[in-house]
Amino acid sequence: MLIAGNWKMNKGKIDEAVALARDVRIGAYNLKGKVDIMVAPPFTVLSHVVDTLKGSRVKVGAQNMFYEDAGAYTGEISPDFLLDLGVEYVILGHSERRKFFHETDETVLQKALKAREKGLKYIVCVGETLEQRERGEAKDVVGRQVKAILDGGAYSENLIFAYEPVWAIGTGKVATPELAQEMHGFIRELLGENRDTLILYGGSVKPENAEGLLRMDDIDGALVGGASLNAESFVKIIKIAEECV
Ligand code: PGA
C-alpha cells in the first residue's frame, strides 16, 4: 500500500512546510513500516522538505513536471531538476491540472513516458466528473484515461494509478467503498498482465472513511489532499492503512 499526501498549493511557506514534514516524520516514526508514505509539497519548498525527511520512511514527490529535460519552456520544471533534489515520485494529470491548466490525455502520456524514462515513480490520476457519471459515462472516461497511458507505452513497474472521481475531490463527498471498488476492479482488468500495479483512491479521504475504502480488494492506498495538511490526520490514515494491509 501507499499513502500519498498531495499538499496542492498549500503549506508553501518554508516554515510551515518544514513543520508539517517534521510532524509527519515524527508521526511515522512509530509505525510498523508496512505502508509506503509520500508527501508532495509545492515546488518551491521541495528541497526543504527533502532535507527534513532525509533518512526517514517518508518519501517526497512533486505535483507535476514537464516532459522535456531542459530548454525554452518558461515556467516549467524538468524531471532532472526533481531527481537532483532527491524527489522520487511525481503526480501526473491531476484533475485540477486537467481542468485549470488544460492538460490532456496526450500531455499526461508524454509526462508519464518521461517519468518512466527517468525512473521516477509516477502517479497518474484518472476520474470522471459528476456530469459524466450522471450521463452514465464514468467507465468510458476512466477507461479512456487509463488506456491512453497503457496503449501509449507508458507502463512500467513505477506506474501507479489514482482513481479520483472529480466530484469527490475537496467536496467532502467521498465515493462509497463499493463504488470505488467497482472502478478499481475495472482499472485492474484493463491492466491485464500488469495487474500488480498499485491503484490508489483519492477524493475526500479522511481518518473517518479510510478504513472502509482501504479494506476493498482493489484499493491499494490513498491519495490524500485536505487531510494530508494536518500531520495528525495524515498519520492516522497511514495507521489505518497498516491495519488493512
Ligand atoms: P482531497 O483531495 O482529499 O482534498 O479531496 C484529493 C486529491 O485531489 O488528490
Coordinates of N, CA, C and O and ligand atoms in Angstrom, one line a residue, residues 6 8 94-96 125 164 168-172 202-206 223-227, ligand 1:
N6 N -1.1 14.9 -1.0 CA -1.0 16.0 -2.0 C -1.3 17.3 -1.4 O -2.4 17.6 -1.1
K8 N -1.1 20.2 -2.6 CA -1.6 21.2 -3.6 C -0.9 22.5 -3.4 O 0.3 22.5 -3.0
H94 N -3.3 15.3 -12.5 CA -4.4 15.5 -11.5 C -5.5 16.3 -12.1 O -5.3 17.1 -13.0
S95 N -6.7 16.0 -11.7 CA -7.9 16.6 -12.3 C -7.8 18.1 -12.3 O -8.4 18.8 -13.2
E96 N -7.2 18.7 -11.2 CA -7.1 20.1 -11.2 C -6.1 20.6 -12.3 O -6.3 21.7 -12.8
C125 N -3.3 10.3 -12.4 CA -4.7 10.5 -11.8 C -5.7 10.4 -12.9 O -5.5 10.9 -14.0
E164 N -9.6 9.1 -8.9 CA -10.1 10.3 -8.1 C -11.3 10.8 -8.8 O -11.2 11.7 -9.7
A168 N -15.6 14.0 -6.0 CA -15.3 13.7 -4.6 C -14.1 14.5 -4.1 O -13.7 14.4 -2.9
I169 N -13.4 15.2 -5.0 CA -12.2 15.9 -4.6 C -12.5 17.2 -3.9 O -13.2 18.1 -4.5
G170 N -12.1 17.3 -2.6 CA -12.3 18.6 -1.9 C -13.7 18.9 -1.5 O -14.0 20.0 -1.1
T171 N -14.6 18.0 -1.8 CA -16.0 18.3 -1.6 C -16.6 17.7 -0.3 O -17.7 18.0 0.1
G172 N -15.9 16.8 0.3 CA -16.4 16.0 1.4 C -17.3 14.9 1.0 O -17.8 14.1 1.8
G202 N -8.6 8.4 -4.4 CA -8.5 9.8 -3.9 C -9.8 10.5 -4.0 O -10.5 10.3 -4.9
G203 N -10.0 11.4 -3.0 CA -11.2 12.2 -3.0 C -11.8 12.2 -1.7 O -12.5 11.3 -1.3
S204 N -11.5 13.3 -0.9 CA -12.1 13.4 0.5 C -11.8 12.3 1.4 O -12.6 11.9 2.3
V205 N -10.6 11.6 1.3 CA -10.2 10.6 2.2 C -9.8 11.2 3.5 O -9.1 12.2 3.6
K206 N -10.4 10.7 4.6 CA -10.2 11.2 5.9 C -10.0 10.0 6.9 O -10.4 8.9 6.5
L223 N -4.6 8.7 -2.2 CA -4.0 10.0 -2.5 C -4.9 11.0 -1.7 O -6.1 11.2 -2.0
V224 N -4.2 11.6 -0.7 CA -5.0 12.4 0.3 C -4.7 13.9 0.1 O -3.5 14.3 0.1
G225 N -5.7 14.7 -0.1 CA -5.5 16.1 -0.2 C -5.6 16.8 1.1 O -4.7 16.8 1.9
G226 N -6.8 17.3 1.4 CA -7.0 18.1 2.6 C -6.5 17.5 3.9 O -5.9 18.2 4.7
A227 N -6.8 16.2 4.1 CA -6.4 15.6 5.3 C -4.9 15.3 5.4 O -4.4 14.9 6.5
Ligands
PGA1 P1 -9.0 15.8 -1.2 O1 -8.0 15.8 -2.5 O2 -8.5 14.7 -0.3 O3 -8.8 17.2 -0.6 O4 -10.4 15.6 -1.7 C1 -7.6 14.7 -3.1 C2 -6.8 15.0 -4.3 O5 -7.2 15.9 -5.0 O6 -5.7 14.3 -4.5

